[in-house]
C-alpha positions as a printed NumPy array, in Angstrom:
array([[-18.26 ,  62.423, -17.647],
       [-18.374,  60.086, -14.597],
       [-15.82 ,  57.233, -14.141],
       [-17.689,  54.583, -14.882],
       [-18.43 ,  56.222, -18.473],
       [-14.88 ,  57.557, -18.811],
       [-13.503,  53.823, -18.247],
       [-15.778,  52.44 , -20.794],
       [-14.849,  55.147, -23.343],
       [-11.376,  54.09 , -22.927],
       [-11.499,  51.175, -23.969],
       [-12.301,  51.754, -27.556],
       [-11.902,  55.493, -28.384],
       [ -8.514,  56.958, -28.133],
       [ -9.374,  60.619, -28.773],
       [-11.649,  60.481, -26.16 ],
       [ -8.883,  59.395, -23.976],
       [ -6.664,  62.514, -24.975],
       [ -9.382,  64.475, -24.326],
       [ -9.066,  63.034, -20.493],
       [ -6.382,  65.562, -20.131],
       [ -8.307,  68.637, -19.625],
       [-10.287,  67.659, -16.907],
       [ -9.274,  68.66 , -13.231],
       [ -6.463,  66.712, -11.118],
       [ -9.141,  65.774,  -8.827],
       [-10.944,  63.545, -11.235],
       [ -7.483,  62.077, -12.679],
       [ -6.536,  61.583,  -9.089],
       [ -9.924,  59.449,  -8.866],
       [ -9.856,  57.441, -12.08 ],
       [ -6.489,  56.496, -10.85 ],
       [ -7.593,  55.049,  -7.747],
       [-10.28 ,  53.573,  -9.501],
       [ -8.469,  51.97 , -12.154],
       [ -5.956,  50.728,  -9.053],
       [ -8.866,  49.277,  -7.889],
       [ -9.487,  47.309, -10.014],
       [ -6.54 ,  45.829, -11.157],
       [ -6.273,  44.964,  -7.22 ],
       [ -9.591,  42.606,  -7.385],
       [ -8.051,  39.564,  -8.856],
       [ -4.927,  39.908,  -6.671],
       [ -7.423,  40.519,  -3.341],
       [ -9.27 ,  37.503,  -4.764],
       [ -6.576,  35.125,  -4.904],
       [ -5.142,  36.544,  -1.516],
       [ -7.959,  36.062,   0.31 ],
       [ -8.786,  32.597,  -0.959],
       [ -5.498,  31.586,  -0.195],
       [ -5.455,  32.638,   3.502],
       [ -9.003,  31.132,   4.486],
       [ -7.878,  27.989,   2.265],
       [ -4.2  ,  27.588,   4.355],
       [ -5.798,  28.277,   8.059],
       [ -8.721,  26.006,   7.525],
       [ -6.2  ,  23.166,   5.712],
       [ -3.537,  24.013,   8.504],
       [ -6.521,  23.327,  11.277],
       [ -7.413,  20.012,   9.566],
       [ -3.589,  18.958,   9.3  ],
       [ -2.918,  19.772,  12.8  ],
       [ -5.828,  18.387,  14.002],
       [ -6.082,  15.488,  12.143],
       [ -3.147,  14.312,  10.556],
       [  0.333,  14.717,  12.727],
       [  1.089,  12.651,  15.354],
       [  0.323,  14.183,  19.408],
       [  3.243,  16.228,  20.131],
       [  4.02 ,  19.272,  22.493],
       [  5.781,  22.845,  22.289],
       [  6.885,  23.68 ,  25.385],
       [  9.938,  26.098,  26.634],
       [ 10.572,  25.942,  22.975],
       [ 11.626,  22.647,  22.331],
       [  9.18 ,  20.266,  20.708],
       [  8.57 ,  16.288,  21.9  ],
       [  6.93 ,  13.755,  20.185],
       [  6.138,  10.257,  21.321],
       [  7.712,   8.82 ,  18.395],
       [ 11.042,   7.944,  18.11 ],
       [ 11.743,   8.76 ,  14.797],
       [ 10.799,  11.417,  11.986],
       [  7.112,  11.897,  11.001],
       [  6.302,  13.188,   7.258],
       [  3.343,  13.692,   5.48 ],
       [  3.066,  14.846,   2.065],
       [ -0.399,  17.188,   1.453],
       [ -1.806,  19.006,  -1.084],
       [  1.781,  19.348,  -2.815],
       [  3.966,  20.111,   0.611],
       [  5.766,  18.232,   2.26 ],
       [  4.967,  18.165,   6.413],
       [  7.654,  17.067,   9.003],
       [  7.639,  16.294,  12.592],
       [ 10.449,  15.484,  14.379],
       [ 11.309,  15.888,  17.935],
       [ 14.245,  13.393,  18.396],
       [ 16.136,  16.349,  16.846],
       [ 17.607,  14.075,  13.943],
       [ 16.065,  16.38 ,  10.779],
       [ 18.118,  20.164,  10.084],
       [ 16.574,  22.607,   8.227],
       [ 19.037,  21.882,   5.749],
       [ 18.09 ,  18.33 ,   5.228],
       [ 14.546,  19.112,   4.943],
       [ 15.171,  21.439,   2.183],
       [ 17.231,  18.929,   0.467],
       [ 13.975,  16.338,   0.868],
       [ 11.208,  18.795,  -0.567],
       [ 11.054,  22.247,  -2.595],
       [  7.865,  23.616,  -0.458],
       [  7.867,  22.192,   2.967],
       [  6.895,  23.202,   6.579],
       [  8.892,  21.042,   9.466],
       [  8.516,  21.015,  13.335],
       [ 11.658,  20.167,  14.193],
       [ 12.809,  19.716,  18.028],
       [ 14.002,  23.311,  18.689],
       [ 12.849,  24.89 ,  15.162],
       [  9.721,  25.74 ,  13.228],
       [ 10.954,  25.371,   9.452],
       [  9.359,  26.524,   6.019],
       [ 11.111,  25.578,   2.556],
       [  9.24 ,  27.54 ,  -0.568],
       [ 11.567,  27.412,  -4.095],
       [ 14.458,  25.946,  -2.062],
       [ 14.386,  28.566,   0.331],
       [ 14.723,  28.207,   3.944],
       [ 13.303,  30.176,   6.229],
       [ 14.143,  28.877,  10.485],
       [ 12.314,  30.803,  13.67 ],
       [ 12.769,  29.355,  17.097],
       [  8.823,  28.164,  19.034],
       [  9.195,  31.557,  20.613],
       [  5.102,  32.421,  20.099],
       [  4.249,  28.849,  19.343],
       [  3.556,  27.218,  23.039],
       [  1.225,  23.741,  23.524],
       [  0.143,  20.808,  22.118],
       [ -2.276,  19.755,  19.113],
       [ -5.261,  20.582,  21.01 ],
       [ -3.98 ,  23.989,  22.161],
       [ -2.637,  25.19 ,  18.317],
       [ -5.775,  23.871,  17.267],
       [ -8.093,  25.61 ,  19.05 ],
       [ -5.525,  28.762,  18.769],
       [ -6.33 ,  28.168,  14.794],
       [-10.363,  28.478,  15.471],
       [ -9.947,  31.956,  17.318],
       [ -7.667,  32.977,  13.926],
       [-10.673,  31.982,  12.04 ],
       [-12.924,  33.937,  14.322],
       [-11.294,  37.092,  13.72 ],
       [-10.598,  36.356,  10.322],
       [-13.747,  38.621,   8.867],
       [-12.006,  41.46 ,  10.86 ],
       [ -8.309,  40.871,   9.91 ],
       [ -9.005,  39.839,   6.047],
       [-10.557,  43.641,   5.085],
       [ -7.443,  45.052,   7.09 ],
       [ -5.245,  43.168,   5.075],
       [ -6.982,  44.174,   1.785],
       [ -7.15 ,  47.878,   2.529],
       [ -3.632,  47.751,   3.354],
       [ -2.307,  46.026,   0.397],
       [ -4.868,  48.022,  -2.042],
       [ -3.196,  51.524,  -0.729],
       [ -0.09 ,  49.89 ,  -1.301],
       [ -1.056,  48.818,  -4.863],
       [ -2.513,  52.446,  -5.642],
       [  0.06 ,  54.398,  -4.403],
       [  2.81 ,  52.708,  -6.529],
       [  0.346,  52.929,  -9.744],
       [ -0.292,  56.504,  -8.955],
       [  3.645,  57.318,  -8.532],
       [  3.979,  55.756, -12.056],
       [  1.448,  57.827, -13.589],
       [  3.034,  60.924, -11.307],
       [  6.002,  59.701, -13.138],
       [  5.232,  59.474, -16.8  ],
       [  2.643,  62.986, -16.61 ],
       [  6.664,  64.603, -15.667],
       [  8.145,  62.886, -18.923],
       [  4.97 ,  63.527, -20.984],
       [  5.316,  67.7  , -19.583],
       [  8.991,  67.637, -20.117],
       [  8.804,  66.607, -23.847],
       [  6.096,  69.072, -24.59 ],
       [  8.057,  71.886, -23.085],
       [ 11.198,  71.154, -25.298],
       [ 11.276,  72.813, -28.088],
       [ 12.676,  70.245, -31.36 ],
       [ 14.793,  71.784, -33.909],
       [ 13.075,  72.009, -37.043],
       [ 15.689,  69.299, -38.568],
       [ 13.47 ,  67.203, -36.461],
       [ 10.23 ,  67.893, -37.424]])
C-alpha cells in the first residue's frame, strides 16, 4: 500500500491502521515524514506570508512614512527635534534621535512596537523588549530602502531555505515522538501482567 492510500485508510479504518505495524521501518520512516509534512504546510504557509507581508510593509514604512533620518557610526539623527510615532497596521513605530525615548518608555507606550531610537534599534512584542545597538544598520532612508529591495530580490532563494530548515526541524521532533512512544508501546508488550490483571 502506497502512502497516499495508507493516509486515506487512516482516517476511517482503525484495523487497517494496526495492520500498519507489520510493514518495514523504511515505509514507517516515510509515512512519518510524510505526515510531518504535512502538518508543516499551514505553519510554512503562514510563515512565508508573514515574511513577504513584513519586508514589503517595512519597505513602504521606511520609504514612505518616517521622517528623513540617518544611521551613521551608530547613532541615529533626525531633523526633528522631538519624537516621531506612527501607529500601523496594529504597531506602534518610533523615531527619535534627540535621544529623549528609552526602550523602557517605549514599552510602557505600546505592547508591539519597533523604535529607532538615537543609539538603539528597539522591538516591544507582549511587553517584551528586545535592544541591539545600529551595529549592521548604516545610512539613511534611501540606503535601508533600497537595502530592503535586494532582501526582496533574494527572497525566492532565502524563503525555500528557510522552509527546508524549519520542516527538518518539525520532522525530526515528530519522528523522536513516535521513536518515543514505539519504546513505550514495545516495553508494555514485553511485560508480562499477572493474571490478577487480566
Amino acid at each position: 500500500m502506497n502512502i497516499f492510500k495508507q493516509l486515506w485508510v487512516s482516517l476511517y479504518s482503525p484495523k487497517d491502521i494496526a495492520s500498519f505495524q507489520n510493514q518495514g521501518i523504511g515505509k514507517t520512516i516515510l509515512f512519518v515524514f510524510f505526515i510531518s509534512l504535512i502538518a508543516f504546510l499551514p505553519s510554512a504557509f503562514y510563515f512565508g506570508t508573514m515574511i513577504v507581508d513584513g519586508i514589503d510593509a517595512m519597505h513602504e514604512t521606511v520609504s514612505e512614512d518616517l521622517p528623513a533620518f540617518e544611521i551613521k557610526n551608530g547613532t541615529l539623527t533626525t531633523e526633528q527635534d522631538k519624537p516621531f510615532s506612527l501607529n500601523k497596521n496594529g504597531y506602534q513605530i518610533f523615531v527619535d534621535g534627540t535621544g529623549a525615548l528609552t526602550p523602557e518608555e517605549v514599552a510602557a507606550k505600546a505592547d508591539e512596537a519597533v523604535a529607532l531610537l538615537k543609539s538603539d534599534l528597539v522591538f516591544v512584542s507582549g511587553g517584551n523588549v528586545q535592544s541591539s545597538p545600529y551595529s549592521v544598520l548604516e545610512g539613511d532612508n534611501q540606503e535601508i530602502s533600497t537595502w530592503l529591495d535586494s532582501v526582496e530580490s533574494v527572497l525566492p532563494i532565502i524563503l525555500p531555505l528557510l522552509l527546508l530548515i524549519l520542516y527538518l526541524f518539525t520532522a525530526t521532533g515528530i519522528f523522536i515522538k513516535v521513536t518515543i512512544l514505539a519504546a513505550f508501546g514495545s516495553f508494555f508488550q514485553k511485560c508480562s501482567w499477572p493474571s490478577s490483571f487480566l
